[in-house]
Amino acid sequence: MTTLLLHGGATDPTAPVSRAGGLPLAPEGFGWPRCAECAGAMQFIAHLDRGTDVVAVFMCQNEPGLCEEWDAAAGGNRAYVFPAEELTPLAAPAEGETLLDKVAVLTARPVEAETYGKEDTFGPVDGMAVLGQLGGEPYWLQWDETPDCGGCGKEMGFVAQLDQVANFGGGYAYAFACDACAEAAFLWQC
Ligand SMILES: [Zn+2]
Ligand SMILES: [Zn+2]
């Protein structure tokens, strides 16, 4: 069984549902992440609702390709775990490539497939484009790059794989989290 993430249509940019694009929902006082490479404000990529918490993904797009934004540790992207309670929309900074053009609901849909594969493995499901998978096993385009948690050093758990929703060089992006440490990481391959 594989749980796909399907394009569930447009929604409000602040909707508290799993989505690509729109505005991040963050705890009070959280500052919009900046890129460690170019210092510009990052682009908000996705809000992944996990029930009791959310994983928020950001990636630098101010100098596409120059900020090592595909790397989990280079500082060109950031992912966070926020407790689901009392999150509020974060206003986007005035400068920088901070928002995706469109908001797309990520609708989880279990399907009878052993693994998530290349794009051509799955056509649209009920007319909805496949934008990734939720949980399960990552489908690596290159080698296994499962990151270790910066807090406890253990291998992080796989949260979701994303396709097409942002500039991943035509490849796949991967979000991970350590539940014990409430840390998250993000990377992509092509
Ligand atoms: Zn940058
Ligand atoms: Zn940890």
PDB file of C-alpha atoms and ligand atoms in Angstrom:
ATOM      1  CA  MET A   1       0.000   0.000   0.000  1.00  0.00           C
ATOM      2  CA  THR A   2       1.237   3.450  -0.925  1.00  0.00           C
ATOM      3  CA  THR A   3      -0.376   6.710   0.117  1.00  0.00           C
ATOM      4  CA  LEU A   4      -0.228   9.162  -2.733  1.00  0.00           C
ATOM      5  CA  LEU A   5      -0.492  12.920  -2.400  1.00  0.00           C
ATOM      6  CA  LEU A   6      -2.881  14.117  -5.078  1.00  0.00           C
ATOM      7  CA  HIS A   7      -3.559  17.609  -6.372  1.00  0.00           C
ATOM      8  CA  GLY A   8      -6.765  18.270  -4.464  1.00  0.00           C
ATOM      9  CA  GLY A   9      -7.459  21.633  -6.094  1.00  0.00           C
ATOM     10  CA  ALA A  10      -6.829  25.201  -4.971  1.00  0.00           C
ATOM     11  CA  THR A  11      -7.431  26.529  -1.493  1.00  0.00           C
ATOM     12  CA  ASP A  12      -7.009  29.573   0.687  1.00  0.00           C
ATOM     13  CA  PRO A  13      -3.292  30.440   1.219  1.00  0.00           C
ATOM     14  CA  THR A  14      -3.732  30.105   4.986  1.00  0.00           C
ATOM     15  CA  ALA A  15      -5.829  26.910   5.001  1.00  0.00           C
ATOM     16  CA  PRO A  16      -4.774  24.518   7.809  1.00  0.00           C
ATOM     17  CA  VAL A  17      -4.565  21.542   5.461  1.00  0.00           C
ATOM     18  CA  SER A  18      -1.665  19.794   3.790  1.00  0.00           C
ATOM     19  CA  ARG A  19      -0.798  21.925   0.822  1.00  0.00           C
ATOM     20  CA  ALA A  20       1.977  23.143  -1.413  1.00  0.00           C
ATOM     21  CA  GLY A  21       2.260  26.910  -1.545  1.00  0.00           C
ATOM     22  CA  GLY A  22       0.359  29.575   0.321  1.00  0.00           C
ATOM     23  CA  LEU A  23       1.605  30.957   3.609  1.00  0.00           C
ATOM     24  CA  PRO A  24       3.302  29.038   6.404  1.00  0.00           C
ATOM     25  CA  LEU A  25       1.417  28.538   9.642  1.00  0.00           C
ATOM     26  CA  ALA A  26       3.915  29.034  12.439  1.00  0.00           C
ATOM     27  CA  PRO A  27       4.086  29.598  16.183  1.00  0.00           C
ATOM     28  CA  GLU A  28       3.986  33.137  17.538  1.00  0.00           C
ATOM     29  CA  GLY A  29       7.309  34.921  17.122  1.00  0.00           C
ATOM     30  CA  PHE A  30       8.699  32.595  14.466  1.00  0.00           C
ATOM     31  CA  GLY A  31      10.790  34.502  11.935  1.00  0.00           C
ATOM     32  CA  TRP A  32      10.682  33.760   8.217  1.00  0.00           C
ATOM     33  CA  PRO A  33      13.705  31.529   7.435  1.00  0.00           C
ATOM     34  CA  ARG A  34      16.655  32.932   5.556  1.00  0.00           C
ATOM     35  CA  CYS A  35      19.144  31.114   3.374  1.00  0.00           C
ATOM     36  CA  ALA A  36      22.530  30.418   4.942  1.00  0.00           C
ATOM     37  CA  GLU A  37      24.187  30.753   1.529  1.00  0.00           C
ATOM     38  CA  CYS A  38      22.742  34.013   0.126  1.00  0.00           C
ATOM     39  CA  ALA A  39      20.958  35.408   3.210  1.00  0.00           C
ATOM     40  CA  GLY A  40      17.764  35.933   1.199  1.00  0.00           C
ATOM     41  CA  ALA A  41      14.308  35.012   2.464  1.00  0.00           C
ATOM     42  CA  MET A  42      13.453  31.429   1.545  1.00  0.00           C
ATOM     43  CA  GLN A  43      10.459  30.280  -0.454  1.00  0.00           C
ATOM     44  CA  PHE A  44       7.697  28.519   1.435  1.00  0.00           C
ATOM     45  CA  ILE A  45       7.146  25.140  -0.217  1.00  0.00           C
ATOM     46  CA  ALA A  46       4.728  23.053   1.794  1.00  0.00           C
ATOM     47  CA  HIS A  47       2.617  22.652   4.900  1.00  0.00           C
ATOM     48  CA  LEU A  48       2.336  18.978   5.815  1.00  0.00           C
ATOM     49  CA  ASP A  49      -0.357  18.296   8.392  1.00  0.00           C
ATOM     50  CA  ARG A  50       0.465  15.297  10.614  1.00  0.00           C
ATOM     51  CA  GLY A  51      -2.398  15.670  13.065  1.00  0.00           C
ATOM     52  CA  THR A  52      -0.635  16.703  16.257  1.00  0.00           C
ATOM     53  CA  ASP A  53       2.087  18.576  14.444  1.00  0.00           C
ATOM     54  CA  VAL A  54       2.932  20.003  11.065  1.00  0.00           C
ATOM     55  CA  VAL A  55       6.084  19.909   8.977  1.00  0.00           C
ATOM     56  CA  ALA A  56       6.789  23.219   7.248  1.00  0.00           C
ATOM     57  CA  VAL A  57       9.218  23.197   4.325  1.00  0.00           C
ATOM     58  CA  PHE A  58      11.190  26.151   2.973  1.00  0.00           C
ATOM     59  CA  MET A  59      13.785  26.365   0.200  1.00  0.00           C
ATOM     60  CA  CYS A  60      15.856  29.214  -1.227  1.00  0.00           C
ATOM     61  CA  GLN A  61      14.946  30.280  -4.746  1.00  0.00           C
ATOM     62  CA  ASN A  62      16.667  33.647  -4.838  1.00  0.00           C
ATOM     63  CA  GLU A  63      19.576  32.230  -6.852  1.00  0.00           C
ATOM     64  CA  PRO A  64      18.260  28.895  -8.123  1.00  0.00           C
ATOM     65  CA  GLY A  65      21.050  26.342  -8.263  1.00  0.00           C
ATOM     66  CA  LEU A  66      23.575  28.470  -6.378  1.00  0.00           C
ATOM     67  CA  CYS A  67      22.503  27.918  -2.787  1.00  0.00           C
ATOM     68  CA  GLU A  68      22.796  24.114  -2.663  1.00  0.00           C
ATOM     69  CA  GLU A  69      19.072  24.116  -2.001  1.00  0.00           C
ATOM     70  CA  TRP A  70      18.932  20.368  -2.752  1.00  0.00           C
ATOM     71  CA  ASP A  71      21.178  19.550   0.208  1.00  0.00           C
ATOM     72  CA  ALA A  72      19.754  18.679   3.625  1.00  0.00           C
ATOM     73  CA  ALA A  73      22.566  20.394   5.498  1.00  0.00           C
ATOM     74  CA  ALA A  74      24.003  23.205   3.348  1.00  0.00           C
ATOM     75  CA  GLY A  75      21.573  25.839   4.609  1.00  0.00           C
ATOM     76  CA  GLY A  76      19.770  26.468   1.319  1.00  0.00           C
ATOM     77  CA  ASN A  77      16.582  24.939   2.684  1.00  0.00           C
ATOM     78  CA  ARG A  78      14.937  24.424   6.055  1.00  0.00           C
ATOM     79  CA  ALA A  79      12.170  22.260   7.416  1.00  0.00           C
ATOM     80  CA  TYR A  80      10.506  22.585  10.791  1.00  0.00           C
ATOM     81  CA  VAL A  81       8.199  20.604  13.040  1.00  0.00           C
ATOM     82  CA  PHE A  82       5.606  22.797  14.723  1.00  0.00           C
ATOM     83  CA  PRO A  83       3.014  21.603  17.261  1.00  0.00           C
ATOM     84  CA  ALA A  84      -0.345  21.860  15.504  1.00  0.00           C
ATOM     85  CA  GLU A  85      -1.857  24.142  18.106  1.00  0.00           C
ATOM     86  CA  GLU A  86      -1.935  27.911  17.958  1.00  0.00           C
ATOM     87  CA  LEU A  87      -0.286  28.332  14.604  1.00  0.00           C
ATOM     88  CA  THR A  88      -0.859  31.565  12.755  1.00  0.00           C
ATOM     89  CA  PRO A  89      -0.114  32.624   9.177  1.00  0.00           C
ATOM     90  CA  LEU A  90       3.293  34.197   8.733  1.00  0.00           C
ATOM     91  CA  ALA A  91       3.445  37.300   6.550  1.00  0.00           C
ATOM     92  CA  ALA A  92       5.881  36.957   3.654  1.00  0.00           C
ATOM     93  CA  PRO A  93       8.889  39.312   3.651  1.00  0.00           C
ATOM     94  CA  ALA A  94       8.680  42.086   1.075  1.00  0.00           C
ATOM     95  CA  GLU A  95      11.816  40.970  -0.761  1.00  0.00           C
ATOM     96  CA  GLY A  96      12.881  37.663  -2.213  1.00  0.00           C
ATOM     97  CA  GLU A  97      11.295  34.699  -3.959  1.00  0.00           C
ATOM     98  CA  THR A  98       9.146  33.795  -0.981  1.00  0.00           C
ATOM     99  CA  LEU A  99       5.930  32.288  -2.336  1.00  0.00           C
ATOM    100  CA  LEU A 100       4.903  29.723  -4.917  1.00  0.00           C
ATOM    101  CA  ASP A 101       2.578  30.974  -7.649  1.00  0.00           C
ATOM    102  CA  LYS A 102      -0.224  28.627  -6.733  1.00  0.00           C
ATOM    103  CA  VAL A 103      -1.667  26.861  -3.732  1.00  0.00           C
ATOM    104  CA  ALA A 104      -2.420  23.169  -4.186  1.00  0.00           C
ATOM    105  CA  VAL A 105      -4.154  20.995  -1.615  1.00  0.00           C
ATOM    106  CA  LEU A 106      -2.234  17.748  -1.060  1.00  0.00           C
ATOM    107  CA  THR A 107      -4.918  15.103  -0.758  1.00  0.00           C
ATOM    108  CA  ALA A 108      -3.741  11.799   0.735  1.00  0.00           C
ATOM    109  CA  ARG A 109      -5.056   8.745  -1.113  1.00  0.00           C
ATOM    110  CA  PRO A 110      -4.041   5.150  -0.353  1.00  0.00           C
ATOM    111  CA  VAL A 111      -3.574   3.040  -3.478  1.00  0.00           C
ATOM    112  CA  GLU A 112      -2.769  -0.595  -4.127  1.00  0.00           C
ATOM    113  CA  ALA A 113       0.859  -0.186  -5.086  1.00  0.00           C
ATOM    114  CA  GLU A 114       3.922  -1.493  -3.350  1.00  0.00           C
ATOM    115  CA  THR A 115       6.119   1.503  -3.978  1.00  0.00           C
ATOM    116  CA  TYR A 116       5.961   5.019  -5.241  1.00  0.00           C
ATOM    117  CA  GLY A 117       7.951   5.188  -8.429  1.00  0.00           C
ATOM    118  CA  LYS A 118       8.854   7.371 -11.278  1.00  0.00           C
ATOM    119  CA  GLU A 119       6.343   9.819 -12.633  1.00  0.00           C
ATOM    120  CA  ASP A 120       5.132   7.421 -15.281  1.00  0.00           C
ATOM    121  CA  THR A 121       4.231   4.773 -12.702  1.00  0.00           C
ATOM    122  CA  PHE A 122       1.175   6.732 -11.703  1.00  0.00           C
ATOM    123  CA  GLY A 123      -1.105   8.605 -14.009  1.00  0.00           C
ATOM    124  CA  PRO A 124      -3.673  10.969 -12.544  1.00  0.00           C
ATOM    125  CA  VAL A 125      -5.938   9.331  -9.957  1.00  0.00           C
ATOM    126  CA  ASP A 126      -9.590  10.297 -10.351  1.00  0.00           C
ATOM    127  CA  GLY A 127      -8.420  13.178 -12.499  1.00  0.00           C
ATOM    128  CA  MET A 128      -6.036  14.459  -9.826  1.00  0.00           C
ATOM    129  CA  ALA A 129      -2.335  14.742 -10.655  1.00  0.00           C
ATOM    130  CA  VAL A 130       0.051  12.837  -8.402  1.00  0.00           C
ATOM    131  CA  LEU A 131       2.201  15.323  -6.461  1.00  0.00           C
ATOM    132  CA  GLY A 132       4.020  12.885  -4.219  1.00  0.00           C
ATOM    133  CA  GLN A 133       3.539  10.364  -1.484  1.00  0.00           C
ATOM    134  CA  LEU A 134       2.936  10.466   2.246  1.00  0.00           C
ATOM    135  CA  GLY A 135       5.031   8.187   4.443  1.00  0.00           C
ATOM    136  CA  GLY A 136       6.016   4.743   3.278  1.00  0.00           C
ATOM    137  CA  GLU A 137       9.459   4.419   1.747  1.00  0.00           C
ATOM    138  CA  PRO A 138      11.187   7.197  -0.179  1.00  0.00           C
ATOM    139  CA  TYR A 139      11.696   6.465  -3.856  1.00  0.00           C
ATOM    140  CA  TRP A 140      15.269   7.639  -4.385  1.00  0.00           C
ATOM    141  CA  LEU A 141      16.276   8.844  -7.824  1.00  0.00           C
ATOM    142  CA  GLN A 142      19.912   8.554  -6.828  1.00  0.00           C
ATOM    143  CA  TRP A 143      21.190   7.038  -3.592  1.00  0.00           C
ATOM    144  CA  ASP A 144      19.661   6.850  -0.132  1.00  0.00           C
ATOM    145  CA  GLU A 145      20.241  10.239   1.477  1.00  0.00           C
ATOM    146  CA  THR A 146      18.174   9.739   4.618  1.00  0.00           C
ATOM    147  CA  PRO A 147      19.472  12.474   6.937  1.00  0.00           C
ATOM    148  CA  ASP A 148      20.546  11.981  10.536  1.00  0.00           C
ATOM    149  CA  CYS A 149      18.860  14.130  13.158  1.00  0.00           C
ATOM    150  CA  GLY A 150      20.929  17.113  14.272  1.00  0.00           C
ATOM    151  CA  GLY A 151      19.589  16.616  17.791  1.00  0.00           C
ATOM    152  CA  CYS A 152      19.998  12.904  18.598  1.00  0.00           C
ATOM    153  CA  GLY A 153      22.078  11.684  15.667  1.00  0.00           C
ATOM    154  CA  LYS A 154      19.615   8.960  14.715  1.00  0.00           C
ATOM    155  CA  GLU A 155      18.259   8.453  11.225  1.00  0.00           C
ATOM    156  CA  MET A 156      15.212  10.626  10.615  1.00  0.00           C
ATOM    157  CA  GLY A 157      11.797   9.228   9.721  1.00  0.00           C
ATOM    158  CA  PHE A 158      10.412   9.730   6.231  1.00  0.00           C
ATOM    159  CA  VAL A 159       7.501  12.190   6.110  1.00  0.00           C
ATOM    160  CA  ALA A 160       6.703  12.800   2.460  1.00  0.00           C
ATOM    161  CA  GLN A 161       8.006  12.933  -1.069  1.00  0.00           C
ATOM    162  CA  LEU A 162       7.029  15.816  -3.330  1.00  0.00           C
ATOM    163  CA  ASP A 163       7.025  16.107  -7.090  1.00  0.00           C
ATOM    164  CA  GLN A 164       6.467  19.108  -9.368  1.00  0.00           C
ATOM    165  CA  VAL A 165       5.160  21.522  -6.739  1.00  0.00           C
ATOM    166  CA  ALA A 166       8.329  23.643  -6.758  1.00  0.00           C
ATOM    167  CA  ASN A 167      11.690  23.832  -8.505  1.00  0.00           C
ATOM    168  CA  PHE A 168      13.258  20.485  -7.673  1.00  0.00           C
ATOM    169  CA  GLY A 169      15.286  20.357 -10.886  1.00  0.00           C
ATOM    170  CA  GLY A 170      12.702  18.033 -12.401  1.00  0.00           C
ATOM    171  CA  GLY A 171      13.310  15.513  -9.625  1.00  0.00           C
ATOM    172  CA  TYR A 172      11.798  14.562  -6.305  1.00  0.00           C
ATOM    173  CA  ALA A 173      11.977  16.293  -2.948  1.00  0.00           C
ATOM    174  CA  TYR A 174      11.981  14.488   0.395  1.00  0.00           C
ATOM    175  CA  ALA A 175      10.934  15.659   3.852  1.00  0.00           C
ATOM    176  CA  PHE A 176      12.072  13.893   7.013  1.00  0.00           C
ATOM    177  CA  ALA A 177      11.510  14.398  10.719  1.00  0.00           C
ATOM    178  CA  CYS A 178      12.743  13.185  14.081  1.00  0.00           C
ATOM    179  CA  ASP A 179       9.658  13.025  16.271  1.00  0.00           C
ATOM    180  CA  ALA A 180      11.656  12.750  19.492  1.00  0.00           C
ATOM    181  CA  CYS A 181      13.536  15.980  18.808  1.00  0.00           C
ATOM    182  CA  ALA A 182      10.850  17.770  16.751  1.00  0.00           C
ATOM    183  CA  GLU A 183      13.445  18.405  14.045  1.00  0.00           C
ATOM    184  CA  ALA A 184      12.878  18.157  10.305  1.00  0.00           C
ATOM    185  CA  ALA A 185      15.029  18.081   7.201  1.00  0.00           C
ATOM    186  CA  PHE A 186      14.487  18.468   3.485  1.00  0.00           C
ATOM    187  CA  LEU A 187      16.432  17.628   0.351  1.00  0.00           C
ATOM    188  CA  TRP A 188      15.882  16.816  -3.280  1.00  0.00           C
ATOM    189  CA  GLN A 189      17.408  14.738  -6.037  1.00  0.00           C
ATOM    190  CA  CYS A 190      17.138  14.799  -9.794  1.00  0.00           C
TER     191      CYS A 190
HETATM  192 ZN    ZN B   1      19.999  31.360  -1.115  1.00  0.00          ZN
HETATM  193 ZN    ZN B   2      16.421  13.456  16.997  1.00  0.00          ZN
END
